[in-house]
Short mmCIF file of C-alpha atoms in Angstrom, two decimals:
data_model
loop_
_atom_site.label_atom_id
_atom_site.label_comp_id
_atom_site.label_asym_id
_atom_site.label_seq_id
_atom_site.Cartn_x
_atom_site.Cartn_y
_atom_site.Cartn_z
CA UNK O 8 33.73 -12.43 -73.77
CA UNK O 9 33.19 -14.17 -70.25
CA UNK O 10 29.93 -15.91 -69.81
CA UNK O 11 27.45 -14.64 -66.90
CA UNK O 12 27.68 -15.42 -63.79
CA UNK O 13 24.93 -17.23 -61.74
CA UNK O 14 24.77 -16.54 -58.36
CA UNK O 15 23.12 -17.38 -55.35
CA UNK O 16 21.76 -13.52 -53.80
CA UNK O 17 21.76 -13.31 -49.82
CA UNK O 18 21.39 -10.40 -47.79
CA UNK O 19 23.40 -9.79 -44.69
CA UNK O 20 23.49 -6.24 -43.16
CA UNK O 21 20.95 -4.30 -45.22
CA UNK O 22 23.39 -5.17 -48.33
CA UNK O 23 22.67 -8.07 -50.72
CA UNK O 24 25.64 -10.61 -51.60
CA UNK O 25 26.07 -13.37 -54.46
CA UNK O 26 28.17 -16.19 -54.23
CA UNK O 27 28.67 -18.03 -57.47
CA UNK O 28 26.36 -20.93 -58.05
CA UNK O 29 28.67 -23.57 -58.71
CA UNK O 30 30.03 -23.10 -55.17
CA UNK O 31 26.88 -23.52 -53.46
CA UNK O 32 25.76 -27.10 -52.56
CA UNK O 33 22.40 -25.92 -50.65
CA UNK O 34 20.42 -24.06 -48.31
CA UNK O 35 19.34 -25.23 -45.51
CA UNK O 36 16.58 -23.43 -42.88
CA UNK O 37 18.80 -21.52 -40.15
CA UNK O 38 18.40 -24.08 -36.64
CA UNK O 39 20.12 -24.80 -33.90
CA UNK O 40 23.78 -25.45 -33.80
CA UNK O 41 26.02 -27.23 -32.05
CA UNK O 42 28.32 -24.58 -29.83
CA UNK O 43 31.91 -24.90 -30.15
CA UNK O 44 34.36 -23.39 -27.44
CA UNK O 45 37.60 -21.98 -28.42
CA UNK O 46 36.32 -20.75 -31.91
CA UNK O 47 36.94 -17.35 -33.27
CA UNK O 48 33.47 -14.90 -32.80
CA UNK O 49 32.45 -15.58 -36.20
CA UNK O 50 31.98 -19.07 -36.25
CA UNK O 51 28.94 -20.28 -34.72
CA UNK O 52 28.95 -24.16 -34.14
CA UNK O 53 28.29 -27.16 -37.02
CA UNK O 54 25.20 -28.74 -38.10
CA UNK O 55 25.35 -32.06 -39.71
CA UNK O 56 24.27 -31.72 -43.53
CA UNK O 57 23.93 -34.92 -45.65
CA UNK O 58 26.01 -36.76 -42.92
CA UNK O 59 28.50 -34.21 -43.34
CA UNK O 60 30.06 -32.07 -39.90
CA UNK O 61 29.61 -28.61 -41.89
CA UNK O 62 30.83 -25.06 -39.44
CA UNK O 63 28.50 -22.36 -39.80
CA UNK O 64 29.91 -19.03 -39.62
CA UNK O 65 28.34 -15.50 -39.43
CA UNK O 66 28.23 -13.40 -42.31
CA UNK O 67 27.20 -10.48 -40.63
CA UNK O 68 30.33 -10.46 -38.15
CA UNK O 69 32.43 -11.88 -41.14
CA UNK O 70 31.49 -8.73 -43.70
CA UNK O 71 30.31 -5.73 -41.28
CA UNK O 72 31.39 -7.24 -37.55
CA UNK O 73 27.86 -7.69 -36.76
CA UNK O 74 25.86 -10.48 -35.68
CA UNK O 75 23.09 -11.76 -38.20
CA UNK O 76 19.92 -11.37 -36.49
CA UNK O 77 17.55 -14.89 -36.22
CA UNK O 78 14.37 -14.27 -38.27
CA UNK O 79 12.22 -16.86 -40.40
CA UNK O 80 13.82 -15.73 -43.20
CA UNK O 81 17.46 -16.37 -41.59
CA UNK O 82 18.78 -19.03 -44.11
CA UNK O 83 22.21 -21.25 -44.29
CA UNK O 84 24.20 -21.17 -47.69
CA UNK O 85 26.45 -24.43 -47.92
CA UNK O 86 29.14 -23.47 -50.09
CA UNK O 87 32.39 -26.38 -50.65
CA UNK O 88 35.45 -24.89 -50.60
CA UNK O 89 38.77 -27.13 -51.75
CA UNK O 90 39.16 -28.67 -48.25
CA UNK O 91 35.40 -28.57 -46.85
CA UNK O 92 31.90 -27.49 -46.55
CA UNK O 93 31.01 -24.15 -44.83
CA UNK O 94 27.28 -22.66 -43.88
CA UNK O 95 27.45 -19.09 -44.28
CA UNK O 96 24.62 -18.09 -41.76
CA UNK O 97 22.71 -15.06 -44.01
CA UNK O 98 19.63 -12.86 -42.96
CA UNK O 99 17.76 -14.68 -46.21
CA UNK O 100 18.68 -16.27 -49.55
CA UNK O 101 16.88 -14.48 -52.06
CA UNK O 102 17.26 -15.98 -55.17
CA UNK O 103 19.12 -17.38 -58.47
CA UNK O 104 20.19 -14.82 -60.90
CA UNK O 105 22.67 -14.53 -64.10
CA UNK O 106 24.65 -11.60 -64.26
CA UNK O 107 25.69 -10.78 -67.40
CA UNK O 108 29.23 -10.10 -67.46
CA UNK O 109 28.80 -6.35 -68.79
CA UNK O 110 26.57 -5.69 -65.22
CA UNK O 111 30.12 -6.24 -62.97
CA UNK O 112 31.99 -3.51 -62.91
CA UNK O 113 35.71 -3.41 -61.60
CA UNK O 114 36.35 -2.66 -58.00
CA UNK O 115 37.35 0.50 -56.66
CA UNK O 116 40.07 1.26 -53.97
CA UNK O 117 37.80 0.68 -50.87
CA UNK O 118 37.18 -2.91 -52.02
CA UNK O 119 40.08 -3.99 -53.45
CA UNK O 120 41.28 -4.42 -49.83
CA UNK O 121 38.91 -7.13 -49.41
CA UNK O 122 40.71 -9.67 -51.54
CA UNK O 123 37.17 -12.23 -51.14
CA UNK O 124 35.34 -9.22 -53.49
CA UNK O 125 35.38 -10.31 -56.62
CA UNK O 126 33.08 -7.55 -58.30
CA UNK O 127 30.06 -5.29 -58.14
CA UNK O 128 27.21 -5.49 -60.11
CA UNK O 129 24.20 -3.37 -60.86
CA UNK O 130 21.09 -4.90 -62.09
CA UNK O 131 17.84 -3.56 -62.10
CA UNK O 132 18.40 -0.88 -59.38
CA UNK O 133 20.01 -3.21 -56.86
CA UNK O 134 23.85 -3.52 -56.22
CA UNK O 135 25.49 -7.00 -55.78
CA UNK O 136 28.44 -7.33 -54.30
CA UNK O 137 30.23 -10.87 -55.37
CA UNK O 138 31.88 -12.73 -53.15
CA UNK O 139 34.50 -15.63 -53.70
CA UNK O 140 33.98 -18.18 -50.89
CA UNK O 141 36.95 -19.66 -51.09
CA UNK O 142 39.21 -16.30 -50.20
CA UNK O 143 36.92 -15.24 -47.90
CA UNK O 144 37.17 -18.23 -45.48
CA UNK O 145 40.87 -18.99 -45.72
CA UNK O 146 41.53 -15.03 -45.11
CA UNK O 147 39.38 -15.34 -41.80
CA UNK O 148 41.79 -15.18 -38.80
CA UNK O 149 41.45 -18.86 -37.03
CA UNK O 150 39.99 -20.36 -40.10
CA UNK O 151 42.56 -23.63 -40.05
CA UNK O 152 41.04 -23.98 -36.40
CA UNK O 153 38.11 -24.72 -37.87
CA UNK O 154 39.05 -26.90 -40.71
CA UNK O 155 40.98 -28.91 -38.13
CA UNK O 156 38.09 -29.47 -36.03
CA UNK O 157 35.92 -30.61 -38.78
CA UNK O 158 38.88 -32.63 -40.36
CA UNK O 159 39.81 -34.65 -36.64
CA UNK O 160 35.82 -35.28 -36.74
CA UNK O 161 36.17 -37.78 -39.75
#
């Protein structure tokens, strides 16, 4: 029997999201970034976090091509993949949650093309769509752009 999951919720595009818990090193207030030309549409610019150069990239253009819009809620997950940090610029973190393993129910055909899916779950009324980090940055077209910016930074 697997354990439950925690994740971290977010909402981006009218849909809520949860990345697992032991990916996600914080979340940070949405501000101003740091611009960076020549980077694909869905990364945004880097904020310094902790002393670390960390790219924030749009998960509204990443999941539905769609800029997230700025509010007060507008949050910034940090999430470490093997190689580096990323902010994944959401429309708000909502909050902690276990899933119980019996709530995730196996993908159908429409999602398994999106290989960074890793399951659906139902609790309470709401759907959650989980997300592995890790698969969803290094299937991003001109993601080792990125990672080589950050990395000649260091």
């Amino acid at each position: 029997m697997k354990e439950d999951q925690k994740v971290v919720v977010f909402s981006a595009g009218n849909e809520e999201f949860g990345v697992p818990v032991l990916n996600v090193i914080s979340i940070e207030r949405a501000q101003r970034l740091n611009a960076i030309p020549q980077m694909p549409n869905y990364m945004l610019g880097v904020l310094t976090i902790r002393e670390e150069l960390v790219p924030i990239v749009d998960t509204g253009i990443i999941l539905f091509n769609k800029s997230v819009n700025h509010t007060d809620k507008t949050k910034i997950i940090v999430v470490k993949t093997d190689t580096l940090s990323v902010g994944l610029l959401v429309d708000d973190a909502k909050e902690i949650i276990d899933i119980p393993q019996n709530q995730v129910k196996p993908l159908n055909v429409t999602y398994q093309l999106s290989s960074y899916i890793t399951g659906v779950a139902t609790l309470e009324g709401r759907l959650i769509t989980l997300l592995d980090p890790h698969k969803l940055f290094y299937g991003l077209e001109g993601f080792e752009r990125i990672e080589e910016h950050i990395h000649s930074h260091h």
